[in-house]
Coordinates of C-alpha atoms in Angstrom, one line a residue:
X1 CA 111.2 134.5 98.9
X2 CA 112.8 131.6 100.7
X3 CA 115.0 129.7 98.7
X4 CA 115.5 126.7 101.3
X5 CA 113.2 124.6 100.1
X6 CA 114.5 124.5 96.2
X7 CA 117.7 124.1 97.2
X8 CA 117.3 120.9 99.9
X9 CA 115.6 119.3 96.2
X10 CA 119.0 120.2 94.3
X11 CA 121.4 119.2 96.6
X12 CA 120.9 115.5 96.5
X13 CA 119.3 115.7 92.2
X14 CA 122.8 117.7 91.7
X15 CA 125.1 115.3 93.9
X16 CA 123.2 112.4 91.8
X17 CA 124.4 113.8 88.3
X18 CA 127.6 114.6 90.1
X19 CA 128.4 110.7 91.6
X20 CA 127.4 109.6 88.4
X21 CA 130.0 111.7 86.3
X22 CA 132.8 110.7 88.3
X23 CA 135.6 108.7 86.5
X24 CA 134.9 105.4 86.2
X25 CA 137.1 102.5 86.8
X26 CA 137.4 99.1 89.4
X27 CA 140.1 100.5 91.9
X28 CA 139.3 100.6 95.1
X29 CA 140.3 104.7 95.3
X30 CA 137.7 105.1 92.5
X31 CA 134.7 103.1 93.9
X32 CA 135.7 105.0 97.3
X33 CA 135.5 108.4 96.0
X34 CA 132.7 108.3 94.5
X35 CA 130.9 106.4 97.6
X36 CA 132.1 109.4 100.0
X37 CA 130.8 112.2 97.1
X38 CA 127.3 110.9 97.7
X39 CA 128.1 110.7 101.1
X40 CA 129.1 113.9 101.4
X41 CA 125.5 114.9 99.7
X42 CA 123.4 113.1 101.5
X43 CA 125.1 114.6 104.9
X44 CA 124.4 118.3 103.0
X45 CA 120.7 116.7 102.4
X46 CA 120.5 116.1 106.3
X47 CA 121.5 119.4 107.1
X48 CA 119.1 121.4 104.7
X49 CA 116.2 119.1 106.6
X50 CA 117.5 120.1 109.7
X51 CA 116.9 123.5 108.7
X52 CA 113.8 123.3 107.0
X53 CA 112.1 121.9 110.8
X54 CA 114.1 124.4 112.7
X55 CA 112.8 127.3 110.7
X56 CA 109.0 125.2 111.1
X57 CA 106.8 127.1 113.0
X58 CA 104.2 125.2 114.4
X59 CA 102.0 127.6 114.9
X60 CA 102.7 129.7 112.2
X61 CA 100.6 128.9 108.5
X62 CA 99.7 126.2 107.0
X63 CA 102.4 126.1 104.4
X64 CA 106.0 127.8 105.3
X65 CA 108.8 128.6 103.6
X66 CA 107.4 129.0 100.5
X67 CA 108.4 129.5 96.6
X68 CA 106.9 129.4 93.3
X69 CA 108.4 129.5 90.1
X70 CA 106.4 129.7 86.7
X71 CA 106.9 126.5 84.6
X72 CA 104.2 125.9 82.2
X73 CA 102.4 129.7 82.9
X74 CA 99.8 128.5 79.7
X75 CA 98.2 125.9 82.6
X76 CA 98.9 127.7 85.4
X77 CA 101.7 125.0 86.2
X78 CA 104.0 126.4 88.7
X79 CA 107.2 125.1 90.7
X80 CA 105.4 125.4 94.1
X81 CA 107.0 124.5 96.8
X82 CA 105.7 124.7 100.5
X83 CA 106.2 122.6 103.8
X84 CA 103.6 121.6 106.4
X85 CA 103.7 120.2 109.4
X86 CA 103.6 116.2 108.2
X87 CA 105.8 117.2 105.0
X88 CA 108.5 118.4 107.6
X89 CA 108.6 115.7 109.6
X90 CA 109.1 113.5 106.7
X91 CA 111.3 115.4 104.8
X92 CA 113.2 115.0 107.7
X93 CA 112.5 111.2 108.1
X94 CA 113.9 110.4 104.3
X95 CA 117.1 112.9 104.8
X96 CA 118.1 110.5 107.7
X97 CA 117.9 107.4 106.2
X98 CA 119.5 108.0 103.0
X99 CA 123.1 108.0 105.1
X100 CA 122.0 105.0 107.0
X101 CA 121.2 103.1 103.9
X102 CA 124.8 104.6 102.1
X103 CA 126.7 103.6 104.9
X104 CA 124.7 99.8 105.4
X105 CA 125.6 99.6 101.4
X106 CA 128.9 100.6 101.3
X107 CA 129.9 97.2 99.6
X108 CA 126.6 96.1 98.3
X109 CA 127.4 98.1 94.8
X110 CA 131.1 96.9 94.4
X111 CA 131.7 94.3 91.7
X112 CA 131.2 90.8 92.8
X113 CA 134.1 88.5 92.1
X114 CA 133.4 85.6 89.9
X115 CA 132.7 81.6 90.6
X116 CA 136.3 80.6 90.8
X117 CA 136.8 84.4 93.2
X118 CA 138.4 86.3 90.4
X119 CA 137.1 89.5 89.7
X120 CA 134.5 89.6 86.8
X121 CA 135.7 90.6 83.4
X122 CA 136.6 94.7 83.2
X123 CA 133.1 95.6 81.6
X124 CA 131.7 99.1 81.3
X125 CA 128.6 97.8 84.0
X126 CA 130.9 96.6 86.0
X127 CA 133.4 100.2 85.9
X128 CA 130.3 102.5 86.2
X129 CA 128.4 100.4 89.5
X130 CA 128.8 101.8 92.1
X131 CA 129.0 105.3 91.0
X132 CA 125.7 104.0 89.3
X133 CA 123.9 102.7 92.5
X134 CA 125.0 105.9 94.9
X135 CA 123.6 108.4 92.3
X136 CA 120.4 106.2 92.1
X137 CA 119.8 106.7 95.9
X138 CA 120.6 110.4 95.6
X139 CA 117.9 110.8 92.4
X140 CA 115.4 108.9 94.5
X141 CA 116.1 111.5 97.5
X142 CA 115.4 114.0 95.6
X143 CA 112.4 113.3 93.9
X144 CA 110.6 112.5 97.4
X145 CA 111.7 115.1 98.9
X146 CA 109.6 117.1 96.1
X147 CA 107.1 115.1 96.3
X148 CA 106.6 116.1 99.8
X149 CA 107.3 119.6 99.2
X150 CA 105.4 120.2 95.5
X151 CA 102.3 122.4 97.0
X152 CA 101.3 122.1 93.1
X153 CA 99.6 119.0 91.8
X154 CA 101.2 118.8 88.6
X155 CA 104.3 119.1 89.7
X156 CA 103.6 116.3 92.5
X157 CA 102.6 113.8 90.3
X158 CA 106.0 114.7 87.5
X159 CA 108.3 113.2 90.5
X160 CA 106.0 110.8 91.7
X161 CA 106.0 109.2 88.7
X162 CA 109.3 109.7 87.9
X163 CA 110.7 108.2 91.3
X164 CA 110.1 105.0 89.8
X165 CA 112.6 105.3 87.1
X166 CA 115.8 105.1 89.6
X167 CA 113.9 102.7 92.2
X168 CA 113.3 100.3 88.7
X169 CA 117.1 100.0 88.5
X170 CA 118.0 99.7 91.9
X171 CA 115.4 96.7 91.9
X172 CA 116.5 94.9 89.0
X173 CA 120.4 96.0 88.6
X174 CA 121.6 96.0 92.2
X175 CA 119.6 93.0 93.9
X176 CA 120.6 90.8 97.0
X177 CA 123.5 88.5 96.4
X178 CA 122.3 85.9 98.2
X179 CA 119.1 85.3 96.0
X180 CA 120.8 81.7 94.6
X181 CA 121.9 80.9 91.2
X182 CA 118.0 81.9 89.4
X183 CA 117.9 85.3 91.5
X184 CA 119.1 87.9 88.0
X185 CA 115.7 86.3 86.9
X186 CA 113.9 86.9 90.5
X187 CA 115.1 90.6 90.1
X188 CA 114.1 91.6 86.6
X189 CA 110.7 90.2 87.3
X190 CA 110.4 92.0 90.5
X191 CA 111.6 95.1 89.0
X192 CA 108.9 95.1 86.1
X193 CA 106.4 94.2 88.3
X194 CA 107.2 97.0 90.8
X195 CA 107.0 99.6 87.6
X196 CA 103.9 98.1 86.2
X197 CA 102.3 98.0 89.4
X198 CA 102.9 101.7 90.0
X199 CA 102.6 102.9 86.0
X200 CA 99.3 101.8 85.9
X201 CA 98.2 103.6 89.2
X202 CA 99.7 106.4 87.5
X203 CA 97.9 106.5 84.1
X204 CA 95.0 106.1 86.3
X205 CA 96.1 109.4 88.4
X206 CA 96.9 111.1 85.6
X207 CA 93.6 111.1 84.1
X208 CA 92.4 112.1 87.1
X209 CA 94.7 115.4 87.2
X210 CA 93.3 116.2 83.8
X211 CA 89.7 115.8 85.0
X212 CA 90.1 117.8 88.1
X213 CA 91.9 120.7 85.7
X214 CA 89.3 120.7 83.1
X215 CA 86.6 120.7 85.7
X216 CA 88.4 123.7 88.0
X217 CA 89.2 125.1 84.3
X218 CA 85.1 125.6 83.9
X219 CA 84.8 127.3 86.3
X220 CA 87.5 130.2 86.7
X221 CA 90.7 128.0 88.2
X222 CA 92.6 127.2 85.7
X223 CA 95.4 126.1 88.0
X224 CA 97.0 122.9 89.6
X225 CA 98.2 125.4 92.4
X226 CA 96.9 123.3 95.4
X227 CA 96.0 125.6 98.2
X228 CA 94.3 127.6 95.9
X229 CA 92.5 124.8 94.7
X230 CA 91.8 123.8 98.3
X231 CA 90.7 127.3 99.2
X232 CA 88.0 127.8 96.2
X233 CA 86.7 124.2 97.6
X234 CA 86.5 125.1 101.0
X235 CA 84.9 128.3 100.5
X236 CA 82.2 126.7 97.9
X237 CA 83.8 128.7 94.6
X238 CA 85.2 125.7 93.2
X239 CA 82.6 122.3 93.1
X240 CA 83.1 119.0 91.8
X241 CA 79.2 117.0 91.2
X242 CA 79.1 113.8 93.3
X243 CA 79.8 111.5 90.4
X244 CA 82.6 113.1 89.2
X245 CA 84.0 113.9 92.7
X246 CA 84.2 110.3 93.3
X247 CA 85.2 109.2 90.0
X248 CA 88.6 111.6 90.5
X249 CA 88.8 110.4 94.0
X250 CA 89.4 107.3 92.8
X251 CA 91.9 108.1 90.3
X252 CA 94.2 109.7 92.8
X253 CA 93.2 107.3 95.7
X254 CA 94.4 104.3 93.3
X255 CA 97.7 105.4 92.4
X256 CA 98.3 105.9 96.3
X257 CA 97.1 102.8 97.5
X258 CA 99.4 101.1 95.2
X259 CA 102.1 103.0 95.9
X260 CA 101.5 102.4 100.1
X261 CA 101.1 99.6 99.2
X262 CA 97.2 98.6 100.5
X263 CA 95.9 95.0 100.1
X264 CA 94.4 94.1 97.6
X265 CA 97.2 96.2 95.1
X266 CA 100.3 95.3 98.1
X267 CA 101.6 91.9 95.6
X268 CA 104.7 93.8 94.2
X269 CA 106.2 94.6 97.6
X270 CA 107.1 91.2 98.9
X271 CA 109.0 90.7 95.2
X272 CA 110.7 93.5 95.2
X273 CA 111.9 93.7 98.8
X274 CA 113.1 90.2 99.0
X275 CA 115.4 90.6 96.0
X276 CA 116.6 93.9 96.4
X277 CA 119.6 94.7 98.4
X278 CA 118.5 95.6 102.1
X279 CA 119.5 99.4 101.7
X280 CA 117.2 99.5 98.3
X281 CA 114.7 97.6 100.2
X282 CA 114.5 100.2 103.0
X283 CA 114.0 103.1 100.2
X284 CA 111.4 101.1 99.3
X285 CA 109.1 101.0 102.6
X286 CA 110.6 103.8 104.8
X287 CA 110.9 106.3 101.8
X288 CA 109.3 105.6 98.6
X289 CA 105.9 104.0 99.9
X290 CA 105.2 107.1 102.5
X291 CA 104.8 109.2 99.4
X292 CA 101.5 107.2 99.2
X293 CA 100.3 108.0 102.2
X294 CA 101.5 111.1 102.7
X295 CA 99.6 112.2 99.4
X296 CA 96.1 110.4 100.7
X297 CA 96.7 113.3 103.5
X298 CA 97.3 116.2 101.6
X299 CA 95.4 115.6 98.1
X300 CA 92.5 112.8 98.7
X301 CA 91.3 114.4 101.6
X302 CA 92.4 118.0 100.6
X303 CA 91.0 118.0 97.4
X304 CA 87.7 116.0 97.3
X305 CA 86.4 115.7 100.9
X306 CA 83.1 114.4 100.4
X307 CA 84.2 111.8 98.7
X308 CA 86.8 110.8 100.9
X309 CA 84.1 110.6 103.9
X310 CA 81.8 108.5 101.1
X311 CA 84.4 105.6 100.5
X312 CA 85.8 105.8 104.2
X313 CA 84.0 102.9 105.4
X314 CA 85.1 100.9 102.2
X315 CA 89.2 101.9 102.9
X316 CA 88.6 100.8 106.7
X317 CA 87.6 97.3 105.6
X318 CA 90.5 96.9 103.2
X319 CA 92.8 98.7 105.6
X320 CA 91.6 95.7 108.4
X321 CA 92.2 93.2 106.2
X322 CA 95.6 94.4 105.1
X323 CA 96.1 94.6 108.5
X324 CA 95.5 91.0 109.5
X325 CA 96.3 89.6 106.2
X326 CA 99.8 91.1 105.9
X327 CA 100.4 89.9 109.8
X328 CA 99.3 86.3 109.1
X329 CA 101.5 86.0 105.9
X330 CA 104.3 87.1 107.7
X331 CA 104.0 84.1 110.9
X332 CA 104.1 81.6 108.1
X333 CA 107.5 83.6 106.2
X334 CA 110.7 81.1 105.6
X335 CA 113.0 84.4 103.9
X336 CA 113.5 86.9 106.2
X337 CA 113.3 89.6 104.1
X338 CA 110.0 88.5 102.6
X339 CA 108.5 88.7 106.5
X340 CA 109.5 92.0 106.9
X341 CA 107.7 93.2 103.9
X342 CA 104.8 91.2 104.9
X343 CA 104.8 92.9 108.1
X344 CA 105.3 96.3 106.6
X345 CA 102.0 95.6 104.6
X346 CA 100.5 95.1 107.9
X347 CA 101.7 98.3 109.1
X348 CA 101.0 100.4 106.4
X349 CA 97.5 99.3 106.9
X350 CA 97.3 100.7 110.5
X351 CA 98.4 104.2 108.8
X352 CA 95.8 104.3 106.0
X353 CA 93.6 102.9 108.7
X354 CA 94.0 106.0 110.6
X355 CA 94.2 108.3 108.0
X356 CA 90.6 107.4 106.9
X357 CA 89.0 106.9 110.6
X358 CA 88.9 111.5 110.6
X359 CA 89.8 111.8 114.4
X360 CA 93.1 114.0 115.2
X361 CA 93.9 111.0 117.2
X362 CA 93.9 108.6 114.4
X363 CA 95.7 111.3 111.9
X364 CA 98.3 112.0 114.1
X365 CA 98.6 108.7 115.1
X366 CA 99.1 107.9 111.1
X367 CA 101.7 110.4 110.7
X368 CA 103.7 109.6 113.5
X369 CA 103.3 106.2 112.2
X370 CA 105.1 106.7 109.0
X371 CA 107.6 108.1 110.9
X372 CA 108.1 105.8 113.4
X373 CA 107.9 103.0 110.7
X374 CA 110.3 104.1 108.8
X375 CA 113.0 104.4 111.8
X376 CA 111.9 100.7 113.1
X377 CA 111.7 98.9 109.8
X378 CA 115.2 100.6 108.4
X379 CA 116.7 99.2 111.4
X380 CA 115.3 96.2 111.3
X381 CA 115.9 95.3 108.1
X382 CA 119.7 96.6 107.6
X383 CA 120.4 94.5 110.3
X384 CA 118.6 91.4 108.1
X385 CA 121.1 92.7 105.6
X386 CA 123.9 92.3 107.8
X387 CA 123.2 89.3 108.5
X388 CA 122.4 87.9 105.5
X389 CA 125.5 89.4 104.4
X390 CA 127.8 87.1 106.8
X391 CA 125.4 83.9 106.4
X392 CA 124.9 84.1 102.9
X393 CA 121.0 83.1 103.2
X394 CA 118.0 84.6 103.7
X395 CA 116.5 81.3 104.9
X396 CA 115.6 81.7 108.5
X397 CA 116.0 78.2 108.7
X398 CA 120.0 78.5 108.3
X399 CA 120.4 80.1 111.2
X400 CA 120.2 79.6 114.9
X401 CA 122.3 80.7 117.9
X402 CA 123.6 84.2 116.7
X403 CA 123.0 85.6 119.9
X404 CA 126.2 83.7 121.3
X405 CA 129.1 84.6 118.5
X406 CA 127.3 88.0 117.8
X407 CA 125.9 89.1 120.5
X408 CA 125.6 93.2 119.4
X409 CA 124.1 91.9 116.1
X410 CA 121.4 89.9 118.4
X411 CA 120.6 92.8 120.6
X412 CA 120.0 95.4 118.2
X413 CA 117.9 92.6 115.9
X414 CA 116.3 92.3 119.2
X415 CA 115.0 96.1 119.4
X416 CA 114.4 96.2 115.9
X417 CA 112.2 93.1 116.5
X418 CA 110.2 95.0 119.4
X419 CA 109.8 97.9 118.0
X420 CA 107.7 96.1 115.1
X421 CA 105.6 95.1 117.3
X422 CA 104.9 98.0 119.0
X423 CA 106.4 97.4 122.4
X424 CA 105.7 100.1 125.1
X425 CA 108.1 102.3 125.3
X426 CA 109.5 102.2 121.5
X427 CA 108.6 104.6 119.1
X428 CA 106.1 103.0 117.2
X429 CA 103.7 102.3 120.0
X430 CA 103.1 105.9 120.3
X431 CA 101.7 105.7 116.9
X432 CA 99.6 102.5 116.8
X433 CA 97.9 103.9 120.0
X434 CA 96.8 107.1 118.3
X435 CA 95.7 105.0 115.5
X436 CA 93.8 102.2 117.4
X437 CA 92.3 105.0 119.9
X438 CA 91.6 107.2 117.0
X439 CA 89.7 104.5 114.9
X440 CA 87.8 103.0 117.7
X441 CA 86.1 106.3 118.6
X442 CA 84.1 106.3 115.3
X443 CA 84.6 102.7 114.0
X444 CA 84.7 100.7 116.8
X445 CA 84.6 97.4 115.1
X446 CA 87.5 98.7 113.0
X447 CA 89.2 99.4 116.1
X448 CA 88.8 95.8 117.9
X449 CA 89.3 93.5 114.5
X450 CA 92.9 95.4 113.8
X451 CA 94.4 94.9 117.5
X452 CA 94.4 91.1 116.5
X453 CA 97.6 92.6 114.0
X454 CA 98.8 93.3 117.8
X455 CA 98.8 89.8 118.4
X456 CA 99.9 88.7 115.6
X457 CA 102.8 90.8 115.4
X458 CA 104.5 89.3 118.6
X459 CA 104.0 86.0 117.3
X460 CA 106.1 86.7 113.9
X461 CA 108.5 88.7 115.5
X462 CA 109.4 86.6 118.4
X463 CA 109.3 83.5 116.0
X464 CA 111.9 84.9 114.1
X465 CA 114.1 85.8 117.1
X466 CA 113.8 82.6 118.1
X467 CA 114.7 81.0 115.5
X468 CA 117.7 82.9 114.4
X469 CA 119.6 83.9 117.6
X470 CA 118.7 81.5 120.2
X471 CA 119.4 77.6 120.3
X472 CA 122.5 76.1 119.3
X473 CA 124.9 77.3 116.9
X474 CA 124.5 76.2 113.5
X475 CA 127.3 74.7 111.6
X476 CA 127.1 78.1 109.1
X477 CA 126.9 80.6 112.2
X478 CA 129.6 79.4 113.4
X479 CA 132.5 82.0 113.3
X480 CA 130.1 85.2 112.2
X481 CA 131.3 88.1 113.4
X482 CA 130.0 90.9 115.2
X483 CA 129.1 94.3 114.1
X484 CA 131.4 96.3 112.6
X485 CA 131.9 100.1 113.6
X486 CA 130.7 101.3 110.2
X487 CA 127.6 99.5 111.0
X488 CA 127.3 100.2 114.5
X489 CA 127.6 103.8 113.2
X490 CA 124.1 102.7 110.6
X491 CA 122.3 101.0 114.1
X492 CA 122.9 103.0 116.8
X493 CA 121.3 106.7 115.5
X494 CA 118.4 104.2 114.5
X495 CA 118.1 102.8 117.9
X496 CA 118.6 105.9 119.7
X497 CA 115.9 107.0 117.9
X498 CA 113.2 104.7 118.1
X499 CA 113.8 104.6 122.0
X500 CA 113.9 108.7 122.4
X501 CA 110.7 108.9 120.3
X502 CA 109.1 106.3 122.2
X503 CA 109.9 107.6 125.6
X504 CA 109.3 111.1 124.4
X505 CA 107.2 112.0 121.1
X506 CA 106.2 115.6 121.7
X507 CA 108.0 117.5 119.7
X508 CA 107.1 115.7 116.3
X509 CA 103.3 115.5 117.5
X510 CA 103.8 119.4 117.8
X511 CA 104.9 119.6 114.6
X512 CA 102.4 117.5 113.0
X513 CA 99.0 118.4 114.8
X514 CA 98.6 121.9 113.0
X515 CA 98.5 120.3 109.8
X516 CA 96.0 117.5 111.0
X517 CA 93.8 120.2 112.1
X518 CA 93.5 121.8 109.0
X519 CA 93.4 118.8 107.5
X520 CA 90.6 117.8 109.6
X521 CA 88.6 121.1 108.7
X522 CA 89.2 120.8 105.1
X523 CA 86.7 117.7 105.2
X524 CA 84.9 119.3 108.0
X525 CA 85.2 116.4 111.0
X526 CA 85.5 116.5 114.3
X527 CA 86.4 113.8 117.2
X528 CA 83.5 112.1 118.3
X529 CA 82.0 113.5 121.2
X530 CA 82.8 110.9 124.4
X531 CA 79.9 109.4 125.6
X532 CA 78.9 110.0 129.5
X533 CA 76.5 108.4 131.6
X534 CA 74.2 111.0 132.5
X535 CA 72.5 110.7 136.0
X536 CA 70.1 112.7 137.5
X537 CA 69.8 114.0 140.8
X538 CA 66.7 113.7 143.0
X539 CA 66.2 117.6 142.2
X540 CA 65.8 117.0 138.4
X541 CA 69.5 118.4 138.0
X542 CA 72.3 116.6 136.0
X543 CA 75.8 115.5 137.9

């Protein structure tokens, strides 16, 4: 038995308990140590992932690398671990990111000085925070990374509930600095709205879990072990009766649709991404919320396929909506951090969109999608963060003229900018073209209505170029420098990737398809057929 997989969970849960136990104290040496420990992890983290898709064979089984440990043995809970195609890939996803968002943060944690520029009083919060904040990133790398790993559904749904415990404080204890004089109370109520938000999908789930066990329970499985589960479904040992097939498919289908977020259950996002700090916010979107729809992949669809194709249509519509709504709300955005979120609500939609449309193009599309997302929106919204940072505003308003006293900042805003919009040749164009092309083969109204998000994406994004780099230089722009080489060292893997991914996608689509595939079967859809005009020859004979 491979121990790989356990141990790329550890490294970061162990580096978090670590951070967190370093000596505290307000020196600089202190805060510095214990920035570079996590750091340190995080770079381990990276390396384990590296691994894991390395060792990926494509064309190998379903589930690689695999390891199970007995937990609870009296419910036939186990600590099963197994990778697939899509978890790979975003396994991979979250271990980058964590060291773009350390490294974009490297300040955001350290005391803030008071109104008169002293430091604040020597308080026990204020010795332990930034050990506190690094250790919260590392706990929530962790628990993701089992999330997309757990290949048992009890275990899945321990960490992805328990993700929300360190994302909580991050929200409310660590929030942007340039949220004005009422923004402690703008972060505590984001924060408890984020957890309520996502505690009540989970009761929900969890009710679920116990229905599908005492149901599987009845009938010989008494087990959460998912491809076991998966297996006695497909080969017609294990049923669930329509009723109560849709009733758990809603259980689980709710806690991931608020977690994705999906209109109408998306209201906590803009919250708690415009008062976070932009590193928590990208953990947020680019990490946290593909748990969602990473799960609607591997359980919703895994585990109760018939009714996944029964409330298809329904997810479509909301997905369309979320689409266009999310797009529209973000063209009429004054905070910059609040139109990214809006725009990520938009996005998310196209994935779940193609998730639910059941073509390979539209599932790969999705996946690559969550991928690509993640990689445009991290870079797009650190660089906010950097330049909120300098201006102290997230008004998009105070701004104007960047592009001439930071031009570096301006250009990388710039590809950020396009790749949110799917520009040809960026990374996530790849993916909205599955996803359109995938959804417009079986839903083709679907299809046309959500290439109006197209549209509307161009408008918000080049709006808010506009706005903020070009024209004169403000009064409060005046003087901002340019980016720094720690941050050139957050932007330019980021950029570098979305280019190289847009230019050349193939080796995560090889990755990925396999698992689509199987995915696919398990609810036992194929592409629609193309249709061809058929003409006949003067013979009786078809061309």
């Amino acid at each position: 038995m491979s121990y790989l997989l356990s141990a790329t969970c550890a490294v970061p849960a162990a580096g978090a308990v670590l951070t967190a136990a370093l000596p505290a104290g307000t020196s600089e040496a202190r805060r510095r140590t214990a920035k570079w420990t996590a750091l340190g992890v995080a770079g381990a983290t990276l390396a384990l992932a590296a691994v894991i898709a390395a060792r990926f064979a494509p064309d190998g089984a379903r589930y690689q690398l695999t390891e199970s440990h007995s937990w609870i043995r009296s419910f036939g809970i186990s600590f099963s671990l197994g990778a697939d195609g899509i978890a790979t890939v975003l396994v991979l996803l979250t271990a980058v990111l964590v060291p773009a968002v350390m490294l974009a943060s490297w300040q955001d944690a350290d005391p803030a000085p008071g109104a008169d520029g002293a430091a604040d009083p020597d308080t026990f919060e204020r010795r332990r925070r930034t050990q506190a904040y690094f250790a919260l990133i590392l706990a929530v790398e962790a628990m993701v990374i089992v999330s997309f790993l757990a290949t048992d559904v009890f275990v899945f749904y321990v960490f992805f509930e328990a993700m929300l415990i360190p994302m909580y404080f991050l929200i409310g204890g660590f929030g942007d600095r340039a949220g004005g004089a009422d923004s402690a109370r703008q972060r505590s109520y984001a924060a408890v709205k984020f957890l309520l938000y996502n505690l009540l999908g989970g009761l929900i789930m969890l009710a679920a879990v116990i229905g599908m066990y005492v149901i599987a329970q009845q009938q010989g499985f008494a087990t959460f072990d998912l491809p076991t589960l998966t297996s006695a479904i497909a080969d017609g040992k294990l049923t669930f009766s329509g009723p109560a097939e849709n009733a758990l498919f809603l259980g689980f289908f709710f806690a991931f649709a608020v977690k994705a977020p999906l209109w109408p259950l998306h209201t906590w996002l803009p919250n708690a991404m415009g008062e976070s700090t932009a590193g928590t916010a990208v953990l947020i979107t680019a990490v946290v919320d593909k748990v969602g729809t990473f799960a609607m992949l591997r359980f919703c669809l895994g585990l109760f396929p018939d009714a996944s194709k029964t409330f298809a249509p329904a997810i479509l519509v909301l997905s369309v909506i979320g689409i266009i709504y999310g797009a529209l709300l973000a063209v009429g955005q004054k905070d910059i951090k609040r139109l990214v979120a809006y725009a990520s609500i938009s996005h998310f939609g196209f994935i779940i969109m193609g998730i639910f449309a059941m073509t390979s193009q539209g599932q790969s599309g999705a996946t690559l999608y969550m991928v690509n997302h993640g990689i445009s929106t991290a870079l797009l919204m650190l660089l906010a963060g950097f330049l909120i940072t300098r201006r102290g505003s997230r008004l998009i308003a105070d701004y104007g003229g960047v592009q001439k006293v930071a031009p570096v900042l301006a250009g990388t805003f710039l590809i950020g900018g396009l790749a949110t919009l799917s520009l040809p040749g960026l990374a996530p164009f790849v993916s909205e073209f599955l996803v359109l092309v995938g959804t417009f083969t079986r839903y083709p109204t679907i299809g046309i209505i959500a290439t109006f998000g197209i549209v509307l994406a161009a408008l918000y994004v080049l709006v808010l170029y506009q706005r903020t780099m070009t024209g004169p230089v403000r009064e409060g722009v005046r003087g901002m420098p340019d980016l720094k080489a720690r941050e050139l060292a957050v932007v330019a893997p980021l950029v570098a990737l979305t280019i190289l991914l847009g230019v050349y996608p193939k080796p995560l689509t090889d990755i990925v398809n396999p698992a689509v595939d199987a995915t696919l079967s398990q609810v036992h859809r194929t592409d629609p057929a193309p249709a061809h005009p058929v003409a006949a020859t003067s013979g009786g004979e078809q061309k």
